[in-house]
mmCIF file of C-alpha atoms in Angstrom:
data_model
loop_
_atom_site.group_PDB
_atom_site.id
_atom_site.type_symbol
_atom_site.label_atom_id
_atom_site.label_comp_id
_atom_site.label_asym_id
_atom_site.label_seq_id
_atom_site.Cartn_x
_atom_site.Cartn_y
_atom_site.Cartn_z
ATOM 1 C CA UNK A 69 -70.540 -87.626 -22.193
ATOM 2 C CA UNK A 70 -69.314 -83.786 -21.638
ATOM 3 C CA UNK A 71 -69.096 -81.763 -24.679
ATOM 4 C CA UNK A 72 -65.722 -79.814 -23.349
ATOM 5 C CA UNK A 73 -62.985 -83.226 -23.504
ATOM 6 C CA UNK A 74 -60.363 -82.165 -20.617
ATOM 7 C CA UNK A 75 -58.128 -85.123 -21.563
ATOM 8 C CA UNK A 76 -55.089 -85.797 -24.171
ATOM 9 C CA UNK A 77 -54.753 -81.577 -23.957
ATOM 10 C CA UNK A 78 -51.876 -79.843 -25.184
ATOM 11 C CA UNK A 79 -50.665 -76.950 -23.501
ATOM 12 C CA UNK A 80 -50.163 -73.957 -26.129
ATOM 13 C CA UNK A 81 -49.540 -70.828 -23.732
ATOM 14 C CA UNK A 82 -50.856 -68.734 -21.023
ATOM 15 C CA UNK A 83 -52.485 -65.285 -21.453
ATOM 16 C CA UNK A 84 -52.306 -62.898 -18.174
ATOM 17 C CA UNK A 85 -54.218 -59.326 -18.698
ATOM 18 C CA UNK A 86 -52.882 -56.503 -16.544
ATOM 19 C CA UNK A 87 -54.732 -53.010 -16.338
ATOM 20 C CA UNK A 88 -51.672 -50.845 -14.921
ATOM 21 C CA UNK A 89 -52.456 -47.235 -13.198
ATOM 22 C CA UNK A 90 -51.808 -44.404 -15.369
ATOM 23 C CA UNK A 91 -48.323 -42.973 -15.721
ATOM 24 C CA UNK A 92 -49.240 -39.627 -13.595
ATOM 25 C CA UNK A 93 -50.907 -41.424 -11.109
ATOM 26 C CA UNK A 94 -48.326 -41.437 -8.779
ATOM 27 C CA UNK A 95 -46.838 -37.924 -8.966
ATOM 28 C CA UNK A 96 -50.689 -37.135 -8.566
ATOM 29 C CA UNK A 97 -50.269 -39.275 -4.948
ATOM 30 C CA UNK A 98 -47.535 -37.636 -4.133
ATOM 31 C CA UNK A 99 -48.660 -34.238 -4.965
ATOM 32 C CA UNK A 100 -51.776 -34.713 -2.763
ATOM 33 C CA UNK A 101 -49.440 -35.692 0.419
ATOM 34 C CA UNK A 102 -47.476 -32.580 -0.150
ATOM 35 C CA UNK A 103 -50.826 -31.172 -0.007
ATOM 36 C CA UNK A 104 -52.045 -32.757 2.848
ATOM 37 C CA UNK A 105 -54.454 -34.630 1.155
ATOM 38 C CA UNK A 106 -54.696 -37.924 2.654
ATOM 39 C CA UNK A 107 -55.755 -40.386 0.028
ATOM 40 C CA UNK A 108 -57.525 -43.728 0.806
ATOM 41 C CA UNK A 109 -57.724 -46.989 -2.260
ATOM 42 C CA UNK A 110 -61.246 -48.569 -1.880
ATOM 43 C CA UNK A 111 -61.555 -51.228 -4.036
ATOM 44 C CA UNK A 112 -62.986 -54.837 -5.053
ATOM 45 C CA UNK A 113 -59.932 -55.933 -6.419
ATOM 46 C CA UNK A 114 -58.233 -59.054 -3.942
ATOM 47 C CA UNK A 115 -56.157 -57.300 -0.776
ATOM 48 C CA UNK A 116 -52.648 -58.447 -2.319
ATOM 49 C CA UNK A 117 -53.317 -57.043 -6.013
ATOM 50 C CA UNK A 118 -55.079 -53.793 -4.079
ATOM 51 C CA UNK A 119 -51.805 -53.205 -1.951
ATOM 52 C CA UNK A 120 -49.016 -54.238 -4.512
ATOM 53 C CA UNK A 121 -50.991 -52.044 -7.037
ATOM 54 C CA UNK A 122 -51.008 -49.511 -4.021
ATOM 55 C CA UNK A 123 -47.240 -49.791 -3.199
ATOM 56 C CA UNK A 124 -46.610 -48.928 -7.187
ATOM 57 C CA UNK A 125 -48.350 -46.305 -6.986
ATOM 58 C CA UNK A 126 -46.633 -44.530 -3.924
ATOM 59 C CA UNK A 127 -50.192 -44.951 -1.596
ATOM 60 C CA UNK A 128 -48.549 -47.318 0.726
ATOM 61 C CA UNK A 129 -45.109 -46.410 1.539
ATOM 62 C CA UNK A 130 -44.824 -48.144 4.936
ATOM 63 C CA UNK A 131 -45.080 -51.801 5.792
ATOM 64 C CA UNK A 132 -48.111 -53.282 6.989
ATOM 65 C CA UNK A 133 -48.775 -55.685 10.259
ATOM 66 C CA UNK A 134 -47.872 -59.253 8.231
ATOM 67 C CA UNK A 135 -45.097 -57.871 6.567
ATOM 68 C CA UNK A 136 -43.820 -56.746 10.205
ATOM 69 C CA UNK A 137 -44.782 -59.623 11.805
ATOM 70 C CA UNK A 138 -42.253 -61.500 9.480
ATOM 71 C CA UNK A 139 -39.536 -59.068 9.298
ATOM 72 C CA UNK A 140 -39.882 -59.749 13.534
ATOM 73 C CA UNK A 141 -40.883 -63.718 13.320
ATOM 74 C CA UNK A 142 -43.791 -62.750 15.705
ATOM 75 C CA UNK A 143 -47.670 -63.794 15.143
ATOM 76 C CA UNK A 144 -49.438 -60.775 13.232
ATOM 77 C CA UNK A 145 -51.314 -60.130 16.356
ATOM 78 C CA UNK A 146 -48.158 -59.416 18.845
ATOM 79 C CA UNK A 147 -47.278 -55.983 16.484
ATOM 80 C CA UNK A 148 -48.472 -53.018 18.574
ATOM 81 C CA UNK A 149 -50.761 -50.749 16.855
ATOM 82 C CA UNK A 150 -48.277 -47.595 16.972
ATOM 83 C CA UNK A 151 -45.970 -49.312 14.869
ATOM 84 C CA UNK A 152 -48.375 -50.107 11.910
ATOM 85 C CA UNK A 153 -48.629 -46.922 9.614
ATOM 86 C CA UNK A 154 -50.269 -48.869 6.717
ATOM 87 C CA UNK A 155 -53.449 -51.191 6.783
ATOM 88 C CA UNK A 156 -55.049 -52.918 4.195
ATOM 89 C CA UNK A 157 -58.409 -53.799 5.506
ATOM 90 C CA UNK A 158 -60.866 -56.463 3.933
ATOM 91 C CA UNK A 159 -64.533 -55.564 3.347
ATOM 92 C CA UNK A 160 -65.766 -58.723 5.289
ATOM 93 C CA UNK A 161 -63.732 -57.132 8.137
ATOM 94 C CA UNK A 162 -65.884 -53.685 8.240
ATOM 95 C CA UNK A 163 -69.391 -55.468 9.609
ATOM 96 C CA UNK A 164 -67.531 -56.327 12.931
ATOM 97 C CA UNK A 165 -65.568 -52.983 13.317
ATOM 98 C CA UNK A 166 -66.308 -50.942 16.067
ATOM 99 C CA UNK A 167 -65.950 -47.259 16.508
ATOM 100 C CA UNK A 168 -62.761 -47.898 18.307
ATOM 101 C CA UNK A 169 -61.440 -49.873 15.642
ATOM 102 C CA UNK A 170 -62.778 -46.838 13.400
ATOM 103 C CA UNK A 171 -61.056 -44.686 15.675
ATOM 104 C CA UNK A 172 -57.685 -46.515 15.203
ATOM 105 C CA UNK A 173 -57.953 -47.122 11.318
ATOM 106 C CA UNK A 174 -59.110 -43.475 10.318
ATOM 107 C CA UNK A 175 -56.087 -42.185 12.022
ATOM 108 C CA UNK A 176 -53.805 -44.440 10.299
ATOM 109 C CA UNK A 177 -51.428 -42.675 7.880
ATOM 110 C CA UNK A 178 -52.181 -45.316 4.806
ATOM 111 C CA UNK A 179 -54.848 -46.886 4.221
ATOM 112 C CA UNK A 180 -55.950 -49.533 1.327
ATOM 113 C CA UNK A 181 -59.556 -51.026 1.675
ATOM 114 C CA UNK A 182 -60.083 -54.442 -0.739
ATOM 115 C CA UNK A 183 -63.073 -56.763 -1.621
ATOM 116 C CA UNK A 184 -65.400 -53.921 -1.307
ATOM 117 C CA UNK A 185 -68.969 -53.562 -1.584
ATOM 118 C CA UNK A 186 -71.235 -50.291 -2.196
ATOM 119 C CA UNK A 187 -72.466 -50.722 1.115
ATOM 120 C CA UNK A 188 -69.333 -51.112 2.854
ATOM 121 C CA UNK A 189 -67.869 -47.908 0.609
ATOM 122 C CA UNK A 190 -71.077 -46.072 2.054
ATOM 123 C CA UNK A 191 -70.157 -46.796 5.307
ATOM 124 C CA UNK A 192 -66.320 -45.594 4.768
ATOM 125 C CA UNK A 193 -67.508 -42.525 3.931
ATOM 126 C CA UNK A 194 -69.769 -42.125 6.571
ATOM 127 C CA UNK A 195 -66.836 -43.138 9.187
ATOM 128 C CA UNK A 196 -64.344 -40.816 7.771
ATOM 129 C CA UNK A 197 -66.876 -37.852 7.719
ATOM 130 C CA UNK A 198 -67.775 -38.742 11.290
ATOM 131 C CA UNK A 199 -63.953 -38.436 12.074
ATOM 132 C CA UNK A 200 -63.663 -35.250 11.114
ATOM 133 C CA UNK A 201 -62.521 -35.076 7.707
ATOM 134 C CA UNK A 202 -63.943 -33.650 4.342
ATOM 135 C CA UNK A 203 -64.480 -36.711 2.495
ATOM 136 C CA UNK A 204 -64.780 -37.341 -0.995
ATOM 137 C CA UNK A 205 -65.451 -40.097 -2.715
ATOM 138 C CA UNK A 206 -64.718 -41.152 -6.462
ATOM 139 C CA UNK A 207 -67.224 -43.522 -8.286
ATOM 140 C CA UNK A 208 -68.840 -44.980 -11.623
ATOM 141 C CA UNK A 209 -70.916 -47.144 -11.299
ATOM 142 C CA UNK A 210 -74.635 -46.700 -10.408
ATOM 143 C CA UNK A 211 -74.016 -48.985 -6.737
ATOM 144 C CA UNK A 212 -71.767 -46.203 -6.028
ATOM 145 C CA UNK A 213 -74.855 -43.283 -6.333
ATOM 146 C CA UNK A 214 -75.121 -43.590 -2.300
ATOM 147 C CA UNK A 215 -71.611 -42.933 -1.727
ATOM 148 C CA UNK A 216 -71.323 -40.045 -3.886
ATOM 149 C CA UNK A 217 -74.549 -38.594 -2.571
ATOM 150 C CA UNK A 218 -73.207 -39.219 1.201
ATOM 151 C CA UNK A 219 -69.647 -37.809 0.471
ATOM 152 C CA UNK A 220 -69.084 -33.777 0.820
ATOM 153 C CA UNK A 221 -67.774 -34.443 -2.782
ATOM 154 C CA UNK A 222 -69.272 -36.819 -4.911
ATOM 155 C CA UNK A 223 -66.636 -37.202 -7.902
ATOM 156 C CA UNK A 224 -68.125 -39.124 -10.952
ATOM 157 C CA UNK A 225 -65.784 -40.379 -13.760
ATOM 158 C CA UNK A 226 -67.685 -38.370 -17.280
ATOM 159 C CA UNK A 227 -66.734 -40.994 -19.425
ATOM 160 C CA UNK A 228 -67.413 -44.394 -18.549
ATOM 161 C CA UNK A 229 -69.360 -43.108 -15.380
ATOM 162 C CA UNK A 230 -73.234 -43.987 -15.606
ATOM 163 C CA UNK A 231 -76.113 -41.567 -15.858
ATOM 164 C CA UNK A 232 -77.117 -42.633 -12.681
ATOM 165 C CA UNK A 233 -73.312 -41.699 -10.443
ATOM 166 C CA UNK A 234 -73.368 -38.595 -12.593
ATOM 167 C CA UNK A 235 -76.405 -37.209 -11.183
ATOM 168 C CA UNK A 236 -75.695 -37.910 -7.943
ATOM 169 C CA UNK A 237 -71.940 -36.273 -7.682
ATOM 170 C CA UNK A 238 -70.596 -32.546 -7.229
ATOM 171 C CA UNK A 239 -67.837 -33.407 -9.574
ATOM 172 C CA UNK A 240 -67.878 -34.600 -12.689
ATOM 173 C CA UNK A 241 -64.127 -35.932 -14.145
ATOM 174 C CA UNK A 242 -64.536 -35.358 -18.193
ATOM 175 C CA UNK A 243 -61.320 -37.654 -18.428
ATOM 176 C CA UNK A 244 -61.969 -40.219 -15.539
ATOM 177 C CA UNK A 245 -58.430 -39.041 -14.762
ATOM 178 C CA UNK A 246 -57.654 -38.701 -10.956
ATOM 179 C CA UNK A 247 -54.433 -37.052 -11.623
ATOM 180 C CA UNK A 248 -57.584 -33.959 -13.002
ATOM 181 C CA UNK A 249 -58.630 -34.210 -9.041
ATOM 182 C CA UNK A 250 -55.614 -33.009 -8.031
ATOM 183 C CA UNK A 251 -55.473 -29.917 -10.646
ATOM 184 C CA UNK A 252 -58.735 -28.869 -9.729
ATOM 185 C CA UNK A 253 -57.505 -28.460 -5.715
ATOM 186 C CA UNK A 254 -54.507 -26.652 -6.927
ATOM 187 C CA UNK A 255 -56.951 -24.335 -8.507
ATOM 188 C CA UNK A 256 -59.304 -23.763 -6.129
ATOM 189 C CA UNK A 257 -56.701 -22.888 -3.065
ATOM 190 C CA UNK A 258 -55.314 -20.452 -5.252
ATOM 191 C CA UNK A 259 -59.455 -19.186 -6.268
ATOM 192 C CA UNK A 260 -59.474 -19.348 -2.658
ATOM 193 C CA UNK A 261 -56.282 -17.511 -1.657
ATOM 194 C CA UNK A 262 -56.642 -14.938 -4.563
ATOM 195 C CA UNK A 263 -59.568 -14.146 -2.755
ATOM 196 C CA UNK A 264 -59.237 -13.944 0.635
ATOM 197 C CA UNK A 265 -56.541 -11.025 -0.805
ATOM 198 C CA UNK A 266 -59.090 -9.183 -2.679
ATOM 199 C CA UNK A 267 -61.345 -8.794 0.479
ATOM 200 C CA UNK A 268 -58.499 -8.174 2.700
ATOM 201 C CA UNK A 269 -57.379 -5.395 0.329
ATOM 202 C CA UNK A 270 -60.750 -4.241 -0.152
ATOM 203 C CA UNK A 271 -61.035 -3.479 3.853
ATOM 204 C CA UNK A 272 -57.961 -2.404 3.944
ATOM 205 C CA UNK A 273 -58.717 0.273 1.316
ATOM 206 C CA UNK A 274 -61.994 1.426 2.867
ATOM 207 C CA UNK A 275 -61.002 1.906 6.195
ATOM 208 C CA UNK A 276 -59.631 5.342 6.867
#
């Protein structure tokens, strides 16, 4: 006889939990394409939460190759590549990728990856280096140390980050805030720009 009776129930309610992105999140996003910072979701949440949760946020902008294929009525395969701008791209899918498809995805304008692993985020960042770009990689959990240790910036969230994802990042966030990201590049391209003035004034100045 089961302890837990699942007969003669009444239905009292329904309780949903939601953990919404912060409210600057998505001037943040948008500050970072003004920037030309190109800014990738990897996640393990489900592929529709990741991309709704991605649309709210301003990361995807564009539709992606099932919402084309039904604004056409064609099969999802018939879309040609060139007209997909935005991919969301499930973790069980990145074992069979090859560098073409790498190729094709990297250069894609928005990109959402769901049902992720730690492996499969260590091998993100090790395709996105290889394409060229200065990766970096956010993380908090101690599966993520790889990662962080494999990205030219390992960002580590200070507050509920582990000791572990700490020690292995450049970057640590004190308020696991990723609008604080995008402050610190402002900052450093003006470091940056401030100085290339100095030393161009400083030459300038010694030369007769």
């Amino acid at each position: 006889k089961s302890s837990s009776p699942i007969t003669d129930l009444v239905f009292v309610g329904l309780i949903t939990l939601q953990d919404p992105p912060r409210k600057e999140v998505p001037q943040a996003i948008a500050d970072c394409h003004t920037a030309g910072v190109k800014v990738v979701m990897v996640t393990g949440d489900h592929p529709l939460t990741a991309a709704a949760i991605a649309r709210k946020i301003g990361l995807i902008t564009h539709p992606t190759r099932d919402l084309l294929a039904k604004e056409r009525g064609l099969p999802p395969d018939q879309i040609p590549q060139e007209d997909i701008r935005a991919v969301v791209v499930h973790g069980s899918e990145i074992s069979a990728m090859t560098e073409d498809d790498w190729k094709v995805l990297v250069s894609k304008q928005e990109i959402v990856f769901a049902r992720t692993s730690p492996e499969q985020k260590l091998t993100i960042v090790k395709e996105f280096t290889k394409a060229g770009n200065v990766t970096a990689m956010t993380g908090d959990g101690v599966n993520d140390s790889p990662a962080l240790k494999q990205a030219a910036i390992g960002v580590a969230m200070g507050l509920n980050g582990s000791d572990v994802a700490r020690e292995a990042a450049d970057l640590v966030l004190l308020d696991d805030n990723f609008a604080s990201i995008v402050v610190g590049i402002k900052e450093g391209r003006l470091l940056f720009s401030n100085l290339k003035k100095s030393i161009a004034y400083t030459l300038a100045h010694l030369v007769p």
